[in-house]
Short mmCIF file of C-alpha atoms in Angstrom, two decimals:
data_model
loop_
_atom_site.label_atom_id
_atom_site.label_comp_id
_atom_site.label_asym_id
_atom_site.label_seq_id
_atom_site.Cartn_x
_atom_site.Cartn_y
_atom_site.Cartn_z
CA MET K 1 167.69 79.46 145.53
CA LEU K 2 167.91 81.47 148.56
CA GLN K 3 168.09 79.79 152.06
CA LEU K 4 165.16 79.86 154.34
CA SER K 5 166.86 82.28 156.76
CA ILE K 6 167.55 84.69 153.93
CA LEU K 7 164.10 84.35 152.65
CA ASN K 8 162.72 84.89 156.31
CA ALA K 9 165.08 88.03 156.46
CA LEU K 10 163.59 89.41 153.21
CA LEU K 11 160.08 88.78 154.30
CA ALA K 12 160.54 90.68 157.44
CA LEU K 13 161.74 93.60 155.35
CA SER K 14 158.58 93.11 153.04
CA GLN K 15 156.26 93.62 155.74
CA LEU K 16 155.45 97.28 155.27
CA LEU K 17 152.81 97.54 157.69
CA THR K 18 154.76 95.90 160.46
CA LEU K 19 158.28 97.21 160.25
CA GLN K 20 157.57 100.72 158.90
CA LEU K 21 161.05 101.11 157.81
CA SER K 22 161.64 104.71 156.69
CA LEU K 23 164.63 105.72 154.65
CA THR K 24 165.38 109.27 153.86
CA LEU K 25 167.17 109.75 150.39
CA ALA K 26 169.53 112.67 150.68
CA GLU K 27 169.70 113.15 146.86
CA THR K 28 165.88 113.45 146.56
CA LYS K 29 165.01 114.67 150.17
CA HIS K 30 161.86 112.18 150.03
CA THR K 31 161.11 109.77 152.61
CA LEU K 32 160.61 106.37 151.46
CA THR K 33 159.27 102.93 152.49
CA LEU K 34 160.32 99.75 151.28
CA PRO K 35 157.52 98.65 149.09
CA ASN K 36 155.16 95.52 150.14
CA LEU K 37 156.73 92.79 147.99
CA PRO K 38 157.55 89.24 148.14
CA SER K 39 160.80 88.37 149.36
CA ASP K 40 162.13 87.22 146.09
CA HIS K 41 160.68 90.15 144.47
CA LEU K 42 162.32 92.73 147.45
CA ILE K 43 165.83 91.49 146.70
CA ARG K 44 165.55 92.33 143.16
CA TYR K 45 163.85 95.63 143.97
CA LEU K 46 166.84 96.45 146.27
CA ASN K 47 169.50 95.46 143.68
CA THR K 48 167.73 97.88 141.25
CA PHE K 49 168.27 100.90 143.63
CA PRO K 50 171.83 100.23 145.28
CA LYS K 51 171.87 103.76 146.82
CA LEU K 52 168.53 102.48 148.68
CA LYS K 53 170.00 99.15 149.78
CA ARG K 54 173.02 100.93 151.20
CA GLN K 55 170.85 102.77 153.50
CA LEU K 56 169.80 99.58 155.09
CA PRO K 57 171.20 98.42 158.37
CA GLU K 58 174.95 96.68 157.72
CA ASN K 59 174.00 93.52 159.29
CA THR K 60 170.83 93.53 157.07
CA THR K 61 172.45 94.27 153.81
CA THR K 62 175.28 91.59 154.51
CA ARG K 63 172.46 89.00 154.60
CA LEU K 64 170.99 90.13 151.27
CA GLU K 65 174.02 90.22 149.19
CA SER K 66 172.71 88.57 145.78
CA ARG K 67 173.17 89.18 142.13
CA ALA K 68 169.36 88.63 141.44
CA CYS K 69 167.92 90.47 138.92
CA TRP K 70 164.38 90.56 137.06
CA GLY K 71 165.89 90.28 133.59
CA HIS K 72 164.96 93.43 131.86
CA GLU K 73 168.24 94.82 133.19
CA HIS K 74 171.31 94.81 130.58
CA ASN K 75 173.86 93.72 133.15
CA CYS K 76 171.51 90.71 134.40
CA SER K 77 173.20 87.38 133.53
CA PRO K 78 170.75 84.52 132.56
CA ASP K 79 171.51 82.58 135.72
CA ALA K 80 170.43 85.58 137.81
CA ARG K 81 167.02 86.39 136.43
CA PHE K 82 163.85 85.66 138.00
CA GLN K 83 163.14 82.64 136.09
CA THR K 84 164.53 81.02 133.15
CA PRO K 85 161.99 79.96 130.32
CA HIS K 86 161.55 76.16 129.49
CA CYS K 87 162.18 75.16 125.73
CA PRO K 88 162.46 71.30 126.06
CA GLY K 89 162.72 69.03 123.23
CA ASP K 90 164.48 69.21 119.73
CA ASP K 91 161.89 71.17 117.91
CA THR K 92 163.07 75.00 117.82
CA GLY K 93 159.92 76.61 116.30
CA PHE K 94 160.69 79.06 113.50
CA VAL K 95 163.91 80.08 114.42
CA PRO K 96 167.11 77.65 113.69
CA THR K 97 168.69 76.89 117.12
CA LYS K 98 167.17 76.20 120.87
CA GLU K 99 169.12 79.47 122.16
CA ALA K 100 167.41 81.35 119.45
CA GLN K 101 163.87 79.91 120.47
CA LEU K 102 164.47 80.79 124.23
CA GLN K 103 165.47 84.36 123.30
CA THR K 104 162.53 84.78 120.96
CA PHE K 105 160.08 83.55 123.81
CA TYR K 106 161.91 85.83 126.30
CA TYR K 107 161.65 88.75 123.96
CA GLN K 108 157.63 88.10 123.19
CA ALA K 109 156.63 87.17 126.61
CA ASP K 110 159.19 87.60 129.59
CA PHE K 111 161.28 90.23 131.01
CA GLY K 112 162.87 90.74 127.45
CA TYR K 113 159.54 92.46 126.37
CA ILE K 114 160.16 94.89 129.22
CA GLN K 115 163.78 95.39 128.06
CA GLN K 116 162.75 96.13 124.65
CA GLN K 117 159.84 98.75 125.89
CA LEU K 118 162.89 100.43 128.13
CA SER K 119 165.14 100.77 124.90
CA GLU K 120 162.32 102.17 122.79
CA LEU K 121 161.35 104.88 125.25
CA THR K 122 162.07 108.24 123.07
CA PRO K 123 161.48 111.97 124.48
CA GLN K 124 158.55 113.43 122.49
CA CYS K 125 158.35 116.75 124.34
CA MET K 126 161.54 117.90 125.95
CA PRO K 127 162.13 120.26 128.90
CA LYS K 128 164.53 123.01 129.12
CA TYR K 129 164.39 123.51 132.83
CA LEU K 130 163.85 121.00 135.49
CA THR K 131 160.28 122.17 136.55
CA ASP K 132 159.13 122.20 132.78
CA SER K 133 156.92 119.71 131.28
CA SER K 134 158.13 116.49 129.46
CA LEU K 135 156.82 113.67 127.87
CA GLU K 136 158.34 110.32 126.55
CA CYS K 137 156.94 107.05 124.90
CA THR K 138 157.85 103.95 123.59
CA ARG K 139 157.08 102.73 119.78
CA TYR K 140 153.38 103.67 118.53
CA LEU K 141 153.03 105.22 121.77
CA ARG K 142 152.13 101.96 123.60
CA PHE K 143 153.58 103.18 126.84
CA CYS K 144 153.99 106.90 127.76
CA ARG K 145 155.02 109.02 130.68
CA GLY K 146 154.88 112.79 131.26
CA ARG K 147 155.58 115.46 133.99
CA ASN K 148 153.67 118.59 134.62
CA LEU K 149 150.88 118.00 131.80
CA LEU K 150 147.47 119.67 131.33
CA PHE K 151 144.42 117.69 130.27
CA ASP K 152 141.67 120.02 129.49
CA LEU K 153 138.63 118.03 130.20
CA ARG K 154 136.16 120.62 130.07
CA ASP K 155 134.36 119.19 126.81
CA VAL K 156 133.87 115.83 128.22
CA ALA K 157 131.12 117.40 130.78
CA LYS K 158 129.22 118.55 127.62
CA ARG K 159 128.98 115.35 125.86
CA LYS K 160 125.49 113.83 125.84
CA GLU K 161 126.65 110.25 125.16
CA ARG K 162 128.81 108.31 127.67
CA ILE K 163 132.48 107.81 126.98
CA ARG K 164 134.11 104.12 126.47
CA TYR K 165 136.64 103.13 123.80
CA HIS K 166 135.95 106.48 121.92
CA LEU K 167 138.82 108.02 119.77
CA ASP K 168 137.53 111.35 119.95
CA VAL K 169 137.65 112.14 123.89
CA LEU K 170 140.02 115.08 123.42
CA SER K 171 140.63 117.81 120.52
CA PRO K 172 143.78 119.46 119.43
CA GLY K 173 145.27 121.53 121.84
CA GLN K 174 143.49 119.61 124.80
CA VAL K 175 146.85 118.11 126.15
CA LEU K 176 149.62 120.65 126.81
CA GLY K 177 153.02 121.04 128.32
CA HIS K 178 155.70 123.51 128.57
CA CYS K 179 158.29 121.78 126.55
CA GLU K 180 159.72 121.52 123.07
CA LEU K 181 157.53 119.29 121.21
CA ASN K 182 159.04 117.07 118.49
CA ARG K 183 155.68 117.10 116.27
CA THR K 184 157.46 115.09 113.34
CA ARG K 185 158.56 112.18 115.76
CA LEU K 186 155.10 112.30 117.55
CA ASN K 187 153.36 112.11 114.22
CA ALA K 188 155.41 109.13 112.99
CA GLU K 189 154.35 106.98 115.76
CA MET K 190 150.63 107.07 114.92
CA ASP K 191 150.16 103.77 113.13
CA HIS K 192 148.26 102.10 115.59
CA ILE K 193 145.42 104.52 116.40
CA GLY K 194 142.59 102.34 114.67
CA SER K 195 141.59 101.14 118.12
CA ALA K 196 141.36 102.73 121.62
CA LEU K 197 143.06 99.86 123.25
CA GLN K 198 146.19 99.60 120.99
CA SER K 199 148.04 103.06 121.66
CA TRP K 200 147.80 106.15 123.17
CA GLY K 201 147.84 108.05 119.99
CA PRO K 202 144.26 109.00 119.73
CA GLU K 203 144.90 111.22 122.89
CA LEU K 204 148.30 112.20 122.22
CA ARG K 205 147.87 113.47 118.50
CA ASN K 206 146.23 116.63 120.57
CA PHE K 207 149.40 117.57 122.42
CA ASP K 208 150.43 121.31 121.98
CA GLU K 209 152.89 123.53 123.53
CA LEU K 210 151.91 125.78 126.23
CA PRO K 211 153.89 129.10 126.40
CA GLN K 212 154.42 129.24 130.01
CA PRO K 213 154.88 126.48 132.68
CA VAL K 214 151.78 124.25 133.46
CA LEU K 215 151.69 124.85 137.28
CA GLU K 216 152.33 128.60 136.76
CA SER K 217 149.88 129.29 134.15
CA GLY K 218 146.74 129.72 136.15
CA ALA K 219 145.17 127.37 133.73
CA CYS K 220 144.98 124.35 136.26
CA ASP K 221 141.58 123.76 137.76
CA LEU K 222 142.70 120.61 139.79
CA VAL K 223 146.57 119.83 140.50
CA VAL K 224 146.96 115.90 141.10
CA ASN K 225 149.99 115.74 143.13
CA VAL K 226 150.46 111.84 143.32
CA PRO K 227 151.49 109.99 140.41
CA THR K 228 148.45 109.21 138.41
CA PHE K 229 148.03 105.95 135.99
CA ILE K 230 145.31 106.86 133.39
CA MET K 231 144.09 103.51 131.87
CA LYS K 232 141.95 102.52 129.14
CA ILE K 233 140.70 99.23 130.13
CA ASP K 234 139.02 96.42 128.46
CA ALA K 235 135.82 94.35 129.38
CA THR K 236 135.42 94.81 133.03
CA TYR K 237 132.84 91.55 133.70
CA ASN K 238 135.23 89.13 132.02
CA MET K 239 138.18 88.04 133.88
CA TYR K 240 140.39 87.02 131.03
CA HIS K 241 139.84 90.64 129.32
CA HIS K 242 140.15 92.42 132.62
CA PHE K 243 143.40 90.97 133.67
CA CYS K 244 144.77 92.10 130.42
CA ASP K 245 144.31 95.25 132.09
CA PHE K 246 145.91 94.50 135.38
CA PHE K 247 148.71 92.45 133.74
CA ASN K 248 149.76 95.16 131.68
CA LEU K 249 149.37 97.81 134.45
CA TYR K 250 151.89 95.42 136.38
CA ALA K 251 154.17 95.43 133.35
CA SER K 252 154.15 99.07 133.32
CA LEU K 253 155.49 99.27 136.74
CA PHE K 254 159.02 97.94 135.51
CA VAL K 255 158.75 100.30 132.38
CA ASN K 256 158.21 102.95 134.74
CA GLN K 257 160.90 101.72 137.27
CA SER K 258 163.24 105.07 137.46
CA HIS K 259 162.58 105.87 140.90
CA PRO K 260 162.35 103.92 144.23
CA ALA K 261 158.84 104.66 144.59
CA ALA K 262 157.78 102.68 141.41
CA PHE K 263 155.95 100.05 143.52
CA ASN K 264 154.41 102.39 146.12
CA THR K 265 150.69 102.19 146.35
CA ASP K 266 150.11 105.96 147.06
CA VAL K 267 148.97 106.60 143.46
CA GLN K 268 145.98 107.44 141.36
CA ILE K 269 144.08 105.26 138.89
CA LEU K 270 142.06 107.13 136.28
CA ILE K 271 139.87 105.08 134.01
CA TRP K 272 139.54 106.81 130.78
CA GLU K 273 135.73 106.69 130.36
CA THR K 274 132.79 108.00 132.02
CA TYR K 275 130.92 104.86 132.94
CA PRO K 276 131.03 104.23 136.79
CA TYR K 277 133.64 101.80 137.17
CA ASP K 278 132.24 98.31 138.46
CA SER K 279 133.63 94.88 138.46
CA PRO K 280 133.89 91.65 140.20
CA PHE K 281 137.12 91.94 140.13
CA ARG K 282 137.70 95.40 141.51
CA ASP K 283 139.85 94.47 144.70
CA THR K 284 142.82 93.57 142.27
CA PHE K 285 143.39 97.39 141.90
CA LYS K 286 144.27 97.49 145.75
CA ALA K 287 147.40 95.57 144.81
CA PHE K 288 148.16 98.76 142.92
CA SER K 289 146.68 101.68 144.80
CA GLN K 290 145.35 102.74 148.35
CA ARG K 291 143.35 105.43 146.50
CA PRO K 292 139.75 104.94 145.37
CA VAL K 293 139.74 104.42 141.46
CA TRP K 294 138.69 107.45 139.41
CA THR K 295 136.60 107.73 135.96
CA LEU K 296 136.66 110.61 133.88
CA SER K 297 133.00 111.54 135.48
CA ASP K 298 135.22 112.52 138.76
CA VAL K 299 137.45 115.15 136.72
CA GLN K 300 135.37 116.37 133.79
CA GLY K 301 134.67 119.94 133.23
CA GLN K 302 138.07 120.71 134.74
CA ARG K 303 141.69 121.26 133.18
CA VAL K 304 143.56 118.87 135.39
CA CYS K 305 147.15 119.12 135.77
CA PHE K 306 149.28 115.98 136.63
CA ARG K 307 152.79 116.46 138.26
CA ASN K 308 153.43 112.85 137.05
CA VAL K 309 151.30 110.87 134.79
CA VAL K 310 151.92 107.41 133.16
CA MET K 311 149.93 106.10 130.21
CA PRO K 312 150.46 102.18 130.68
CA LEU K 313 150.74 99.34 128.38
CA LEU K 314 147.33 98.72 126.94
CA PRO K 315 145.29 95.54 126.89
CA ARG K 316 144.79 94.92 123.08
CA MET K 317 148.09 96.11 121.66
CA ILE K 318 149.05 94.71 118.54
CA PHE K 319 151.83 91.99 119.38
CA GLY K 320 151.27 92.90 123.08
CA LEU K 321 151.47 91.16 126.20
CA PHE K 322 148.60 88.56 127.47
CA TYR K 323 146.18 89.33 124.62
CA ASN K 324 147.43 88.78 121.23
CA THR K 325 150.78 87.69 122.37
CA PRO K 326 152.66 85.76 119.67
CA ILE K 327 154.20 82.89 121.43
CA ILE K 328 156.66 80.75 119.76
CA GLN K 329 155.95 77.09 119.90
CA GLY K 330 157.81 74.75 122.25
CA CYS K 331 158.51 77.31 125.27
CA SER K 332 156.75 78.11 128.45
CA ASN K 333 157.52 79.53 131.87
CA SER K 334 157.49 83.36 131.65
CA GLY K 335 158.99 84.74 134.71
CA LEU K 336 156.97 87.84 134.19
CA PHE K 337 153.82 86.11 134.20
CA ARG K 338 154.79 84.34 137.38
CA ALA K 339 155.84 87.36 139.25
CA PHE K 340 152.62 89.11 138.51
CA SER K 341 151.09 86.17 140.03
CA GLU K 342 153.04 86.21 143.24
CA PHE K 343 152.49 90.06 143.47
CA ILE K 344 148.74 89.96 143.05
CA LEU K 345 148.64 87.11 145.77
CA HIS K 346 151.16 88.61 148.08
CA ARG K 347 149.50 92.11 147.81
CA LEU K 348 145.93 90.83 148.30
CA GLN K 349 147.09 88.59 151.45
CA ILE K 350 145.67 85.46 149.74
CA PRO K 351 146.22 82.76 152.31
CA TYR K 352 148.23 79.64 151.32
CA GLN K 353 147.91 76.09 152.65
CA PRO K 354 150.48 73.17 151.90
CA PRO K 355 149.25 70.07 149.82
CA LEU K 356 147.55 67.54 152.19
CA ALA K 357 149.29 65.41 154.67
CA THR K 358 147.68 62.62 153.09
CA ARG K 359 149.24 63.63 149.91
CA LYS K 360 145.64 63.60 148.19
CA LEU K 361 145.58 65.70 145.13
CA ARG K 362 143.43 68.72 145.74
CA ILE K 363 141.07 68.97 142.61
CA THR K 364 138.90 72.10 142.05
CA TYR K 365 136.04 71.57 139.60
CA LEU K 366 134.66 74.77 138.09
CA SER K 367 131.05 74.48 137.57
CA ARG K 368 129.12 76.71 135.00
CA ARG K 369 125.59 77.92 135.81
CA THR K 370 125.55 80.10 132.42
CA ARG K 371 123.15 79.27 129.51
CA TYR K 372 125.95 77.62 127.40
CA ARG K 373 128.78 75.11 128.02
CA GLN K 374 127.23 73.39 131.10
CA VAL K 375 128.24 69.88 131.75
CA LEU K 376 125.21 68.09 131.60
CA ASN K 377 126.61 64.87 133.31
CA GLU K 378 128.53 66.85 135.84
CA ALA K 379 127.33 64.93 138.76
CA GLU K 380 128.52 61.86 137.14
CA LEU K 381 132.12 62.90 136.34
CA LEU K 382 132.16 64.26 139.93
CA ALA K 383 131.43 61.04 141.33
CA GLN K 384 134.00 59.28 139.35
CA LEU K 385 136.79 61.60 141.18
CA GLU K 386 135.05 61.24 144.40
CA HIS K 387 135.37 57.66 144.71
CA ASN K 388 139.21 57.90 144.18
CA GLU K 389 141.11 57.96 147.41
CA ASP K 390 143.93 60.06 145.68
CA TYR K 391 141.71 62.97 145.21
CA ALA K 392 140.31 65.63 147.32
CA VAL K 393 137.51 67.26 145.31
CA GLN K 394 135.58 70.31 145.68
CA ARG K 395 132.95 71.52 143.03
CA VAL K 396 132.75 75.50 143.26
CA SER K 397 131.32 78.37 140.93
CA TYR K 398 132.84 81.72 140.49
CA GLU K 399 129.74 82.98 139.22
CA ARG K 400 128.98 85.73 141.92
CA GLN K 401 125.28 85.31 141.20
CA VAL K 402 125.27 81.79 142.23
CA PHE K 403 127.57 81.56 145.36
CA HIS K 404 128.42 84.94 146.24
CA LEU K 405 132.14 84.52 146.67
CA SER K 406 134.23 87.36 146.71
CA PHE K 407 137.09 87.54 144.21
CA VAL K 408 139.57 87.39 147.03
CA ASP K 409 137.89 84.13 148.46
CA GLN K 410 137.87 82.74 144.58
CA LEU K 411 141.74 83.35 144.71
CA ALA K 412 141.93 81.46 147.82
CA ILE K 413 140.34 78.59 146.55
CA THR K 414 142.63 78.51 143.24
CA ARG K 415 145.99 79.18 145.35
CA ASN K 416 145.41 75.93 147.25
CA SER K 417 144.35 73.88 144.15
CA ASP K 418 146.65 71.38 142.59
CA MET K 419 144.44 71.05 139.49
CA LEU K 420 141.74 73.27 138.19
CA ILE K 421 138.81 71.69 135.97
CA GLY K 422 136.48 73.75 133.88
CA MET K 423 134.85 74.34 130.51
CA HIS K 424 136.26 76.98 128.13
CA GLY K 425 135.68 80.40 129.61
CA ALA K 426 136.82 83.40 131.29
CA GLY K 427 136.95 81.62 134.65
CA LEU K 428 139.92 79.86 133.52
CA THR K 429 141.87 82.79 133.68
CA HIS K 430 142.35 81.72 137.44
CA LEU K 431 144.89 79.58 136.26
CA LEU K 432 147.31 82.67 136.57
CA PHE K 433 146.84 82.24 140.63
CA LEU K 434 147.52 78.19 140.44
CA PRO K 435 150.65 77.05 142.22
CA ASN K 436 153.77 76.69 139.93
CA TRP K 437 153.28 72.52 139.78
CA ALA K 438 149.54 72.44 139.28
CA CYS K 439 147.74 71.72 136.32
CA LEU K 440 144.60 73.56 134.21
CA PHE K 441 142.37 70.71 132.60
CA GLU K 442 140.13 72.80 129.92
CA LEU K 443 137.68 70.13 129.83
CA TYR K 444 136.72 71.21 126.39
CA ASN K 445 138.03 74.00 124.26
CA CYS K 446 135.08 74.41 122.18
CA GLU K 447 137.02 74.82 119.06
CA ASP K 448 139.05 77.63 120.61
CA PRO K 449 142.37 75.72 121.35
CA ASN K 450 144.97 78.38 121.97
CA CYS K 451 143.41 80.69 124.26
CA TYR K 452 143.84 79.06 127.57
CA LYS K 453 146.65 76.55 126.59
CA ASP K 454 148.65 79.59 125.69
CA LEU K 455 148.07 81.39 129.20
CA ALA K 456 148.96 78.22 130.78
CA ARG K 457 152.16 78.13 128.96
CA LEU K 458 152.98 81.74 129.76
CA ARG K 459 152.38 81.05 133.46
CA GLY K 460 154.08 77.63 133.49
CA VAL K 461 151.56 75.42 134.50
CA HIS K 462 150.35 72.06 133.05
CA TYR K 463 147.77 72.06 130.59
CA ALA K 464 145.29 69.24 129.66
CA THR K 465 141.95 69.21 127.38
CA TRP K 466 139.70 66.79 125.89
CA GLU K 467 141.47 64.55 123.35
CA ARG K 468 138.77 62.16 121.56
CA SER K 469 136.07 63.94 119.74
CA ASP K 470 133.87 60.62 119.58
CA LEU K 471 133.69 60.59 123.40
CA VAL K 472 131.89 64.05 123.86
CA TYR K 473 128.56 64.50 123.06
CA PRO K 474 127.12 68.27 122.42
CA GLU K 475 123.47 68.86 123.13
CA ASP K 476 123.35 70.37 119.36
CA GLU K 477 125.35 71.88 116.62
CA GLY K 478 125.22 75.40 118.72
CA HIS K 479 123.50 78.52 117.58
CA HIS K 480 125.49 81.48 117.71
CA PRO K 481 123.44 84.74 118.36
CA GLU K 482 124.31 86.24 115.00
CA GLY K 483 123.48 82.88 113.18
CA GLY K 484 125.42 79.92 112.18
CA ALA K 485 126.56 76.65 114.28
CA HIS K 486 128.96 77.50 116.92
CA ALA K 487 130.78 75.22 119.58
CA LYS K 488 130.63 77.86 122.38
CA PHE K 489 126.98 78.11 122.26
CA THR K 490 125.62 74.62 123.65
CA ASN K 491 125.93 72.45 126.37
CA TYR K 492 127.86 68.99 126.45
CA ARG K 493 128.04 65.57 128.05
CA PHE K 494 131.44 63.74 128.24
CA ASN K 495 132.37 60.09 128.67
CA ALA K 496 132.92 59.34 132.33
CA GLN K 497 135.66 56.74 131.78
CA GLU K 498 137.53 58.92 129.64
CA PHE K 499 137.25 61.85 131.86
CA SER K 500 138.73 59.77 134.74
CA ARG K 501 141.57 58.81 132.53
CA LEU K 502 142.38 62.27 131.73
CA VAL K 503 142.38 63.38 135.21
CA ALA K 504 144.47 60.71 136.03
CA GLN K 505 147.17 61.54 133.38
CA ALA K 506 147.26 64.95 134.36
CA ALA K 507 147.52 64.06 138.21
CA SER K 508 150.86 62.38 137.32
CA GLN K 509 151.94 65.25 135.48
CA VAL K 510 151.45 67.38 138.72
CA ARG K 511 153.01 64.57 141.12
CA ALA K 512 156.08 64.61 139.04
CA HIS K 513 156.85 68.37 138.89
CA LYS K 514 159.96 69.17 140.73
CA ASP K 515 158.24 71.63 143.01
CA PHE K 516 155.56 68.93 144.12
CA PRO K 517 155.15 69.01 147.09
CA GLN K 518 158.45 70.70 148.49
CA ALA K 519 157.47 73.96 146.95
CA ALA K 520 154.59 74.16 149.33
CA THR K 521 157.01 75.47 152.21
CA THR K 522 158.59 77.97 149.90
CA GLN K 523 155.29 79.46 148.76
CA HIS K 524 154.02 79.60 152.29
CA ASP K 525 156.94 81.45 153.63
CA GLU K 526 156.52 84.25 151.10
CA LEU K 527 153.58 85.35 152.85
#
């Protein structure tokens, strides 16, 4: 753990707006500014780019000497990683040893996954000269990046229907580059093109060679000079699904981290659909880009040439990250998920308050105002908690049509909660932004036992849920809109005494965590 004085030094460096420290790299002749990152992240960024680190004032550099690394680097020792997964007990899952169990988790859900993507990056279209085009991708075209590429979007303007999740946005020859295309290699990566959100194959199968350099061809109606991330996104009004997008965009920054500008915000986001982008979580994009978000509607009808373009990891990849992550049993605490949480909270400047001086546990109860999964005796349950002097309880609703809390305001509540309680639903995705010692109490999982349990494991927070089926009382069997009984389509009552017992049990876990409440000082210093 870094000493507080070093953390403060790093913090001063990371404040982009106040420090305005510009560094000129003679090799690239670009003027760069240190990115706005939490202090623990900044030192790893600097260790990734030692030439940049050596440009810092000598007295500062000597204070930042460290072997700290993220974990995807081949020379990163386990003790220097951002975080080590936690695999307690004797059970090893489906592998023979504890070490194999930890390594499996690390490569499934941590920075080991980034290392795997980096090792898979393969040229698909090779440049002959420095100014030529290029394209390289990971397996199954889950992540790709290119230089000097032309996307012909003239036909998009002619389509009568709006585009979302379409596999036929482009036709053959509508992605062009002046480079040597290895078509056999490209075609061999087309196994995952059954869904728009699993691969960039539906788009890149239309790649072809241009006989002259793109930017000299006269074919560009629009040249985008800033790095551009083209995104195929999931459901924008569902926090769980939309944060699959944001998390994979964050992970892609590491796969694309070949230049010190990797974490800069002077980039363009282009959403691969013609629907207007609208989401209650739209402010999250501000953590990645200072520019307004584009959709295809902003560039349709034109041949658009990108100097640098990234097609990031996708939200519904087979064996992907966040959604469909195959996690080995018995392990938790992904450093990549914790880093994402800290990155978003830092970039959006979400305030942090240490635990109460009274040592009361701060419990946030997430109330639902939807048609289904309401808690019919909510007032009775909350009265049980409010009469306990060890708790400070607040009831909130994150449904904007009810209390009109902005997403930033919601994050401020979540970040300053020691326990989050709520029914199964997308709002529980807020667990990503709880403190490290906190607990998610999924009051009832509605027969979907793994969704938020696994997400809590990935983030590394405690998880609790209802234990006794004889003490929960559904209003009826539930009626799925397409027919049949379904536990997600009804409302519930709960035994108040059992509810109090489970909260007390979860509270004991929170208080026993090694970071409670001492970690409050550390997290406060991060901002």
